Coordinates of C-alpha atoms in Angstrom, one line a residue:
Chain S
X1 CA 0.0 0.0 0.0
X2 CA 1.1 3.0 -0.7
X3 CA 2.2 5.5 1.7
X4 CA -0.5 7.9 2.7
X5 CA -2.8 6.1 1.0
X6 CA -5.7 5.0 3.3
X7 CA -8.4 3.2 2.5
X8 CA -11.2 5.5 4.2
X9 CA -9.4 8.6 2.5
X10 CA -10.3 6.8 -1.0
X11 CA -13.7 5.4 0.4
X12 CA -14.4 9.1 1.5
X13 CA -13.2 10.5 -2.0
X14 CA -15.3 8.0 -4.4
X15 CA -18.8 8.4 -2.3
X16 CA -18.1 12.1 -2.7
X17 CA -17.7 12.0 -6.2
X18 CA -19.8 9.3 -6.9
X19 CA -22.7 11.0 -5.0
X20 CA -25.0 7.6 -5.6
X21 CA -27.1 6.5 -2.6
X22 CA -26.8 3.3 -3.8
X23 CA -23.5 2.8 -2.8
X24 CA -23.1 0.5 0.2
X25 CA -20.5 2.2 1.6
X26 CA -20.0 -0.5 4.6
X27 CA -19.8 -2.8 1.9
X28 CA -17.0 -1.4 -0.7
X29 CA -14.1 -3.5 -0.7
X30 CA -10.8 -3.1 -3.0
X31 CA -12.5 -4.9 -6.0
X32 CA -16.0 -3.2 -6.3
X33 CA -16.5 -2.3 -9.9
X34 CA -17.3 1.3 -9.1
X35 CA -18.9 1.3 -12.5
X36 CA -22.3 -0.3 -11.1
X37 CA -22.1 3.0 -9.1
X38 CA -22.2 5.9 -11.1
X39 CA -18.6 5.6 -12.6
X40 CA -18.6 6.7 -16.2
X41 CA -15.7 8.2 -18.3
X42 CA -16.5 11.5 -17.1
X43 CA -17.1 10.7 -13.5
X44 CA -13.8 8.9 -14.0
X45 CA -12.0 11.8 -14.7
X46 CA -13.9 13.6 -11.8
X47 CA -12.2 11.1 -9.6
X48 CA -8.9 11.9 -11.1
X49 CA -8.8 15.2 -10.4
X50 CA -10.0 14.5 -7.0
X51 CA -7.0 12.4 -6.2
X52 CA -4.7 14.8 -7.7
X53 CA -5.9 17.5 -5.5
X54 CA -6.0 15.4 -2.3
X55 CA -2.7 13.5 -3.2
X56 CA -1.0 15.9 -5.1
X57 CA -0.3 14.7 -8.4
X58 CA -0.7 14.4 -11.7
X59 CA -2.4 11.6 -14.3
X60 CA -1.5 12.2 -17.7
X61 CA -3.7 11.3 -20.6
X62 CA -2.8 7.9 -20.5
X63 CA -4.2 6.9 -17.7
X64 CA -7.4 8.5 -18.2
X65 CA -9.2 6.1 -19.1
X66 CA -11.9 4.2 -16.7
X67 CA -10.5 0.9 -16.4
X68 CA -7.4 2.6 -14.9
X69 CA -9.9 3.5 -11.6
X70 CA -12.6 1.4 -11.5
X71 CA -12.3 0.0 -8.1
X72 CA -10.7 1.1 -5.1
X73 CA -7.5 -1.3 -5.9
X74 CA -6.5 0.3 -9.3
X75 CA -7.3 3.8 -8.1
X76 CA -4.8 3.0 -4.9
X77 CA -2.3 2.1 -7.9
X78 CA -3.1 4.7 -10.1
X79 CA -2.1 7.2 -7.3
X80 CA 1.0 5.5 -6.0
X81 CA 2.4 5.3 -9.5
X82 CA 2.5 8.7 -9.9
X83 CA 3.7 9.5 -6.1
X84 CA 6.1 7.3 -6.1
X85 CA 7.8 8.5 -9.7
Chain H
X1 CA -57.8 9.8 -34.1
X2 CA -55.0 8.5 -33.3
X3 CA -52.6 7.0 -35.7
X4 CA -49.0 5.1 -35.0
X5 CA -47.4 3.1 -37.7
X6 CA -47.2 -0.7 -36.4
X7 CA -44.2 -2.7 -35.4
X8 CA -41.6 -0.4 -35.1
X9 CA -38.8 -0.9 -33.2
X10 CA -35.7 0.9 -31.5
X11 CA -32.7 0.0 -32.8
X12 CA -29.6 1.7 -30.7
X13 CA -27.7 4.3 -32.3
X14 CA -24.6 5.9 -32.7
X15 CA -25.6 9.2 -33.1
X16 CA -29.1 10.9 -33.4
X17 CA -29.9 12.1 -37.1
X18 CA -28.1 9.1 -38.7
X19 CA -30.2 6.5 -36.4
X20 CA -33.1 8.4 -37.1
X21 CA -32.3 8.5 -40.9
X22 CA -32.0 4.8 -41.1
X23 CA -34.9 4.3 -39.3
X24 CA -36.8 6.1 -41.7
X25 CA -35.6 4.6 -44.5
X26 CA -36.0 1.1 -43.3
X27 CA -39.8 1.6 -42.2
X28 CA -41.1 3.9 -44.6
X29 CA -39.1 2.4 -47.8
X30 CA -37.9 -1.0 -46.5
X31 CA -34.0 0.9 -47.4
X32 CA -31.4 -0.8 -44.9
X33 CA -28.2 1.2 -45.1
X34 CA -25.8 1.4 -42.4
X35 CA -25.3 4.5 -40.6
X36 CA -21.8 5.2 -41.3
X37 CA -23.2 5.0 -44.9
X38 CA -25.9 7.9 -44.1
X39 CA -23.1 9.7 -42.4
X40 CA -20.9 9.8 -45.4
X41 CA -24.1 10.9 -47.7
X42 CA -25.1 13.4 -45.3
X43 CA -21.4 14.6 -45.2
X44 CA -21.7 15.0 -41.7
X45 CA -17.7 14.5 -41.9
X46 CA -17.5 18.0 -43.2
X47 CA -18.2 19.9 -40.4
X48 CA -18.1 23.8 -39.8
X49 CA -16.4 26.2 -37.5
X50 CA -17.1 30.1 -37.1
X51 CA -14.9 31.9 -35.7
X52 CA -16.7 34.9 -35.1
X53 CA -20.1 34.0 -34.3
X54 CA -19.4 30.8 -32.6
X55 CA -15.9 30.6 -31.1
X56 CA -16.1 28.1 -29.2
X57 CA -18.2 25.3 -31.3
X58 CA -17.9 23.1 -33.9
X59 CA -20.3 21.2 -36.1
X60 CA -22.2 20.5 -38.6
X61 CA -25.8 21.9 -39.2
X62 CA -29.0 19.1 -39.3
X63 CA -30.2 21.5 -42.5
X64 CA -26.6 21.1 -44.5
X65 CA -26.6 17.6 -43.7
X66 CA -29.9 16.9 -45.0
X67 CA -29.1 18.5 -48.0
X68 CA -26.7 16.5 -48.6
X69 CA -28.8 13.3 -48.1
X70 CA -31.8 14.8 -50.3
X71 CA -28.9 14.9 -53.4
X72 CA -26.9 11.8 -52.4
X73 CA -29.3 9.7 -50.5
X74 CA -32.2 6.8 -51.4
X75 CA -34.8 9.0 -50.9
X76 CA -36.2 12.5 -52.1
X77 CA -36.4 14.6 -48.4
X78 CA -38.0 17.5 -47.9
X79 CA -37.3 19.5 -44.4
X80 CA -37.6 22.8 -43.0
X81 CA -35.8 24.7 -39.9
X82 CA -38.3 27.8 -40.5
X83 CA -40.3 28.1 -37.5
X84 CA -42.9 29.1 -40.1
X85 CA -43.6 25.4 -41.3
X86 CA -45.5 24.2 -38.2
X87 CA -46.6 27.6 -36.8
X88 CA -50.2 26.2 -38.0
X89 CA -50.1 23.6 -35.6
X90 CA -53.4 22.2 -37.1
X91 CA -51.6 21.5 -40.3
X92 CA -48.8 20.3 -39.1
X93 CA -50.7 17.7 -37.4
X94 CA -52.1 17.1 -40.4
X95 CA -49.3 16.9 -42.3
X96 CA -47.4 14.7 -39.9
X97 CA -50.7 12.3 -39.9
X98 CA -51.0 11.8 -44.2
X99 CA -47.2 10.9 -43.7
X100 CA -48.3 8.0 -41.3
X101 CA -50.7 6.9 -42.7
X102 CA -48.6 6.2 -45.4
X103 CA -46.3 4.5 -43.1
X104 CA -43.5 7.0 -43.3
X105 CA -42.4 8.0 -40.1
X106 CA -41.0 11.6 -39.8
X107 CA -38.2 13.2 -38.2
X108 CA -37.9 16.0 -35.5
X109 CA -35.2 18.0 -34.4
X110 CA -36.1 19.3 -30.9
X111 CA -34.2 20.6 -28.5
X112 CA -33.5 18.0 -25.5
X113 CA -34.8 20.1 -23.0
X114 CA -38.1 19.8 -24.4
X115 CA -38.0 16.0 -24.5
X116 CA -39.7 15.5 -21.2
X117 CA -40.1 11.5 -21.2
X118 CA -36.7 11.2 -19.8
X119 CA -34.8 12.6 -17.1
X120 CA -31.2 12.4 -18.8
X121 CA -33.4 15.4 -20.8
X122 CA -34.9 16.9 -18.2
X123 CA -32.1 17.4 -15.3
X124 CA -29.2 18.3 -18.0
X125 CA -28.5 21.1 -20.3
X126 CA -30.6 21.6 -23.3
X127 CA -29.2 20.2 -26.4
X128 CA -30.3 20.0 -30.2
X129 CA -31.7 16.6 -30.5
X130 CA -33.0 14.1 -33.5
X131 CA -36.4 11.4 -32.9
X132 CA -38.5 9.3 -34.9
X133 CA -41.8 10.0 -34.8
X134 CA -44.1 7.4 -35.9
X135 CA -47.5 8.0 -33.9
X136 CA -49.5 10.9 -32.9
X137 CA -52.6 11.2 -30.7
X138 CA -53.9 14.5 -30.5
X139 CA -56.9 13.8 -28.3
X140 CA -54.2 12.7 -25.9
X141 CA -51.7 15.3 -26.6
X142 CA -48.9 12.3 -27.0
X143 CA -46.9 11.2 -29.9
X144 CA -44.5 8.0 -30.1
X145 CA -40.9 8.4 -30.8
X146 CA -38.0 6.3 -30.8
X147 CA -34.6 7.6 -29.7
X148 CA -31.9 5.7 -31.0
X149 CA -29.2 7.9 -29.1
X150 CA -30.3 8.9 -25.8
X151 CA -27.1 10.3 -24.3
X152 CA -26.4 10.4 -20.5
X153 CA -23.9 13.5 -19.1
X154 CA -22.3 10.8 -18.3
X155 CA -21.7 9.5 -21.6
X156 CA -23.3 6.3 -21.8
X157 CA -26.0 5.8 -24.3
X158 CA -29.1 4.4 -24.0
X159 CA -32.4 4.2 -25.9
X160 CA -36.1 5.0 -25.7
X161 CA -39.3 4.1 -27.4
X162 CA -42.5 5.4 -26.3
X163 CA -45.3 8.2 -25.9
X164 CA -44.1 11.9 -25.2
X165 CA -45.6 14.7 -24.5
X166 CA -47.2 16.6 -27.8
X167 CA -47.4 19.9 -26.7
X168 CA -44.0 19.4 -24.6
X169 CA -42.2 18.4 -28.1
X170 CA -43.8 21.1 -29.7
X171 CA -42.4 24.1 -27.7
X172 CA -38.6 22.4 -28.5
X173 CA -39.6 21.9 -32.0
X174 CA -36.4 23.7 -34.6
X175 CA -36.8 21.4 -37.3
X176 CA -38.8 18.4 -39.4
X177 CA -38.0 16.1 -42.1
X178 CA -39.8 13.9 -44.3
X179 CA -39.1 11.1 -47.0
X180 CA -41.4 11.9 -49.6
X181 CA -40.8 9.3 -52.3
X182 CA -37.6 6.8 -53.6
X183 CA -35.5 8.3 -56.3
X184 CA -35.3 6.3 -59.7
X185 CA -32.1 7.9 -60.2
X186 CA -30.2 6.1 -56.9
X187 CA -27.9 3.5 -57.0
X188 CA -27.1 1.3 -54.3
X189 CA -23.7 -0.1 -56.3
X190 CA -20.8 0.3 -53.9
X191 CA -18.4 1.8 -56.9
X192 CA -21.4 5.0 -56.6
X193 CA -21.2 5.0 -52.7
X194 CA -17.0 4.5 -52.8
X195 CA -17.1 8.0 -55.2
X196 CA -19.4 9.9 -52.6
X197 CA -16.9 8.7 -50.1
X198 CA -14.1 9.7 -52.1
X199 CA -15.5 13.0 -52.8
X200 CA -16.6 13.7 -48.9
X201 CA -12.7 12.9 -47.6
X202 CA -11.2 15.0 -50.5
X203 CA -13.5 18.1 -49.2
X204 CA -12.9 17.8 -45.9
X205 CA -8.9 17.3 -47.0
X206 CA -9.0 20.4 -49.1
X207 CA -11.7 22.6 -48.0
X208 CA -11.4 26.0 -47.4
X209 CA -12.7 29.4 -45.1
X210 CA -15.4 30.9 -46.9
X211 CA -15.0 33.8 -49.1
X212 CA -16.0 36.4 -46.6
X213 CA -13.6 34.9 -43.9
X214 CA -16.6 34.3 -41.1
X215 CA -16.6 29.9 -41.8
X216 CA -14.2 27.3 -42.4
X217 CA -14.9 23.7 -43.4
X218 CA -13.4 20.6 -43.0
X219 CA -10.3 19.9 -41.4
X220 CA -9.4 23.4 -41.1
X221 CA -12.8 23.9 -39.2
X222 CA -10.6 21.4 -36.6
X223 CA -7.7 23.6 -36.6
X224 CA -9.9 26.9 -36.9
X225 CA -11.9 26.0 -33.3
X226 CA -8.6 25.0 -31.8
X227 CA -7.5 28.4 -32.8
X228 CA -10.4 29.8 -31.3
X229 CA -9.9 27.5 -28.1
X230 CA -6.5 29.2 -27.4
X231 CA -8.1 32.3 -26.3
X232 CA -10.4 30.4 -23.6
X233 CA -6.8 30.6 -21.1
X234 CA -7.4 34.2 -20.9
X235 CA -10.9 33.6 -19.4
X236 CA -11.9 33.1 -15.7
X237 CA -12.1 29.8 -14.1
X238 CA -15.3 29.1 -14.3
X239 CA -15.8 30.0 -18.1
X240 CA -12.6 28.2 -19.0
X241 CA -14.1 25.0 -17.2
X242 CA -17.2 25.1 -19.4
X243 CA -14.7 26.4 -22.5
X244 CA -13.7 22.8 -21.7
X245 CA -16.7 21.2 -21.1
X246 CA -18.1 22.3 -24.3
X247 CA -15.1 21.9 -26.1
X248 CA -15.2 18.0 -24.9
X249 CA -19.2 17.7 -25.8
X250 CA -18.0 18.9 -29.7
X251 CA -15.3 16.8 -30.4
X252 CA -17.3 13.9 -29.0
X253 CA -20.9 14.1 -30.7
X254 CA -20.5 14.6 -34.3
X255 CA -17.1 15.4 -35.3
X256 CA -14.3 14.0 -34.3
X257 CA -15.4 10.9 -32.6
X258 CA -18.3 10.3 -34.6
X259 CA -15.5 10.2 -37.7
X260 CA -13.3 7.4 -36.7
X261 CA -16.1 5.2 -35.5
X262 CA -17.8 5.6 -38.6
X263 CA -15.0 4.9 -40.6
X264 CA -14.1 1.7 -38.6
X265 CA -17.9 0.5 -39.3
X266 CA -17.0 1.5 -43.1
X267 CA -14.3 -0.8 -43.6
X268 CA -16.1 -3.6 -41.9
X269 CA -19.0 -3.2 -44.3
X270 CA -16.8 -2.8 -47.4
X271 CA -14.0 -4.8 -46.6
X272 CA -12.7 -5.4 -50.2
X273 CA -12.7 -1.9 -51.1
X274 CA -9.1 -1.2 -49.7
X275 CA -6.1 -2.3 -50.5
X276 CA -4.8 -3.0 -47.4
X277 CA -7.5 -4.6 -46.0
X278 CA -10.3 -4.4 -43.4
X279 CA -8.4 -5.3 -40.4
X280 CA -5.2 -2.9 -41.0
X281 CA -7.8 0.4 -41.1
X282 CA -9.3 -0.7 -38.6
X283 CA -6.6 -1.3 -36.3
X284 CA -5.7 2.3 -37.8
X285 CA -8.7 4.1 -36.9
X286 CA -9.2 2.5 -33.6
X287 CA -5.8 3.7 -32.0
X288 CA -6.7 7.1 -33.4
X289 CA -10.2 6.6 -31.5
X290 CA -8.4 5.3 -28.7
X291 CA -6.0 8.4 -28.5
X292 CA -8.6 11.2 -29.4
X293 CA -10.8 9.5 -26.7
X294 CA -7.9 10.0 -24.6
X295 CA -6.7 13.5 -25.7
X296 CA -11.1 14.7 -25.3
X297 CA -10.4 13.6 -21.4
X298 CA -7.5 15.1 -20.7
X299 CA -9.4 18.8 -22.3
X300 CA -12.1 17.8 -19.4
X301 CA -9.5 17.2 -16.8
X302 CA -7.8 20.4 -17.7
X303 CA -11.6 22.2 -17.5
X304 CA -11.7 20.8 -14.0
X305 CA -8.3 22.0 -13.1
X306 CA -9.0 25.2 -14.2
X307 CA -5.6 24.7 -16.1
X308 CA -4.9 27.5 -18.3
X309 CA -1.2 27.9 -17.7
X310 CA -0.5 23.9 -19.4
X311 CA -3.6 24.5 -22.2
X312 CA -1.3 25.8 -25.1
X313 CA 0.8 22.6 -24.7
X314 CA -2.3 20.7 -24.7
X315 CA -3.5 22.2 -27.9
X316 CA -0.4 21.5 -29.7
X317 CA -1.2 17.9 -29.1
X318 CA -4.7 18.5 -30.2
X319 CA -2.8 20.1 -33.5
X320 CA -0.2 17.3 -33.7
X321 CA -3.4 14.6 -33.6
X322 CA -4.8 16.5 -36.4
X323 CA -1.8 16.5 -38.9
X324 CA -2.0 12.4 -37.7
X325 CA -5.9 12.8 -39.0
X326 CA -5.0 14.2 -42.2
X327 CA -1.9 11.9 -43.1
X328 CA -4.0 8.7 -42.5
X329 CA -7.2 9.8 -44.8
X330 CA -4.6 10.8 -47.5
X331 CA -3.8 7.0 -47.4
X332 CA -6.8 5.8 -46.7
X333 CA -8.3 7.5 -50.0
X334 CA -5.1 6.6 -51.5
X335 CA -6.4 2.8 -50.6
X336 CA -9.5 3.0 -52.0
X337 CA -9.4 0.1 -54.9
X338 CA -13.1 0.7 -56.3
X339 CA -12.8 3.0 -59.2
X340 CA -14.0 6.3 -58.3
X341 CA -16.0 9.2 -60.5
X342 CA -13.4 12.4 -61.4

């Protein structure tokens, strides 16, 4: 895991963005498909740019697309990639 | 009296007017062409950009492109964006009703705002829109429509078929067309369709500003509007983000986007009529979807980020993916093996 990187941060960052009452929030785990909540290429980049701001980086246009953060694992990877380089 | 033309069905779309198009032609004429090969007739590939008037949009107009479908298409159309041709609302009605009862269905541009049978249209921005409409009960103030490309914000598609408000569809109405009759003339040969196609990339290679300076066509419409972007850094945040926004909504729906998918669909219908083959375009055009689809978030992100300082970069890649653009159409024309009309 990355350092700094806590789950309820990421948790606390996707239902913000997501803004779905569907979402079980007690019940996302790393591999939810975030997709089935509201995730959609735009929301994607939403979430992006929310993790840029709270982590302090920044995703080029490669790693836009949403398969890059569709669950709390790859997004967790996504950032750490980019903190660590 | 109520009248709706029997067993018609939704088929999903890739974009509005050429769905609705195809529709059309398959119910009222039993026609079945594809809708990359509507797109090409209706030369949506050639779109426009003006400067002046409209510096921040780029597009093509639904009267231009059915136009182009009345001269190069199946079917004779006759359409009107004149607010004048269904001010009498009683003929209208009437008009729309011979037409189904003929069992031709008709097309209406309305704007999506207006389109109150579905909340992607009723909680988002108003935007020109293209339905079928293929039943009409005045008694009941509903019509039927099908919507082949019901977009979400979000950018997923979906589709609808079903009543709508009459009066609601009215206040949005811009714009109708109708098929009124096959043309003897048409020919459904592929040689005829490769020339249109031939014709419709050589325009939009070699086309021009207008005369007067105040449009430009084609690919220089591309470069024209990312001229026109530049200026959005010196904006404020807030109208920079939507610069970007709308800037993303453009180069998504009807241009850019719409181009490379149709052209992948193309080659998959025709695949003899290249040289190199159906599956080395299409590996072409779908890394140039894949990176424009890229390039299209990255303009959203930097909308977000209120980025103005990195935009000039990022328009230099939207310029270096548009000298890519024109280099791979020069081949792909190049390719072509059917023998085209000079």
């Amino acid at each position: 895991m990355a350092v700094g990187v806590e789950l309820e941060d990421l948790v606390q960052i996707v239902t913000s963005v997501l803004k779905t009452e569907e979402m079980p929030i007690d019940e996302l785990h790393e591999d939810t498909d975030l997709r089935n909540y509201n995730l959609s290429s735009i929301t994607a980049v939403e979430l992006i740019v929310a993790v840029e701001e709270r982590y302090d980086i920044i995703v080029p246009e490669d790693d836009l697309m949403i398969e890059n953060v569709n669950t709390i694992h790859k997004l967790r990877q996504l950032i750490s990639k980019y903190m660590t380089d | 009296m109520s009248i709706v033309i029997p067993q018609m069905t939704v088929q999903p779309g890739s974009h509005c007017l050429f769905a609705s198009i195809r529709t059309m032609l398959a119910a009222g004429y039993d026609v079945n062409l594809s809708e990359a090969e509507i797109y090409f007739r209706c030369d949506g590939m050639n779109v426009e950009y003006h400067p002046t008037t409209n510096p921040y949009w780029l597009g093509r107009s639904g009267d231009e492109m059915l136009r182009h479908m009345n001269w190069d298409g199946p079917a004779r159309m006759q359409y009107s964006f004149e607010a004048g041709a269904w001010s009498d609302q009683g003929q209208f009605i009437a008009d729309i009703k011979d037409e189904l009862a003929a069992g031709r269905p008709v097309i209406l541009f309305a704007l999506s705002g207006f389109l109150t049978y579905h909340a992607i249209y009723r909680d988002n921005p108003s935007r020109p829109h293209v339905v079928v409409l293929y039943g009409i009960d005045e008694a009941n103030d509903t019509v039927e429509l099908i919507d082949s490309f019901l977009l979400e914000y979000s950018g997923e598609a979906h589709t609808y078929q079903g009543s709508a408000s009459l009066s609601d569809v009215m206040k949005g109405l811009y714009g109708v067309g109708f098929l009124s009759g096959l043309k003897s003339s048409f020919s459904s040969e592929e040689h005829d369709f490769m020339s249109v196609l031939h014709e419709r990339i050589n325009r939009f290679l070699t086309a021009q500003s207008s005369p007067d300076g105040s449009s430009r066509h084609g690919l220089q419409a591309y470069y024209g509007f990312v001229e026109g972007l530049e200026k959005a850094a010196e904006l404020d945040a807030d109208s920079f983000t939507n610069v970007c926004k709308e800037a993303y909504y453009c180069l998504r729906i009807g241009s850019v986007m719409h181009q490379w998918s149709y052209f992948m669909e193309l080659v998959q219908e025709f695949p003899d009529a290249f040289r190199l083959g159906p599956d080395a375009w299409l590996k072409r055009f779908e890394a140039e979807h894949l990176d424009w689809k890229k390039h299209l978030l990255n303009i959203y992100k930097f909308g977000l980020r209120s980025n103005r300082s990195g935009w000039p970069a990022l328009l230099n890649q939207t310029r270096q993916l548009l000298d890519r653009q024109q280099s791979l159409l020069v081949q792909f024309v190049d390719d072509m093996i059917v023998q085209v009309k000079q």
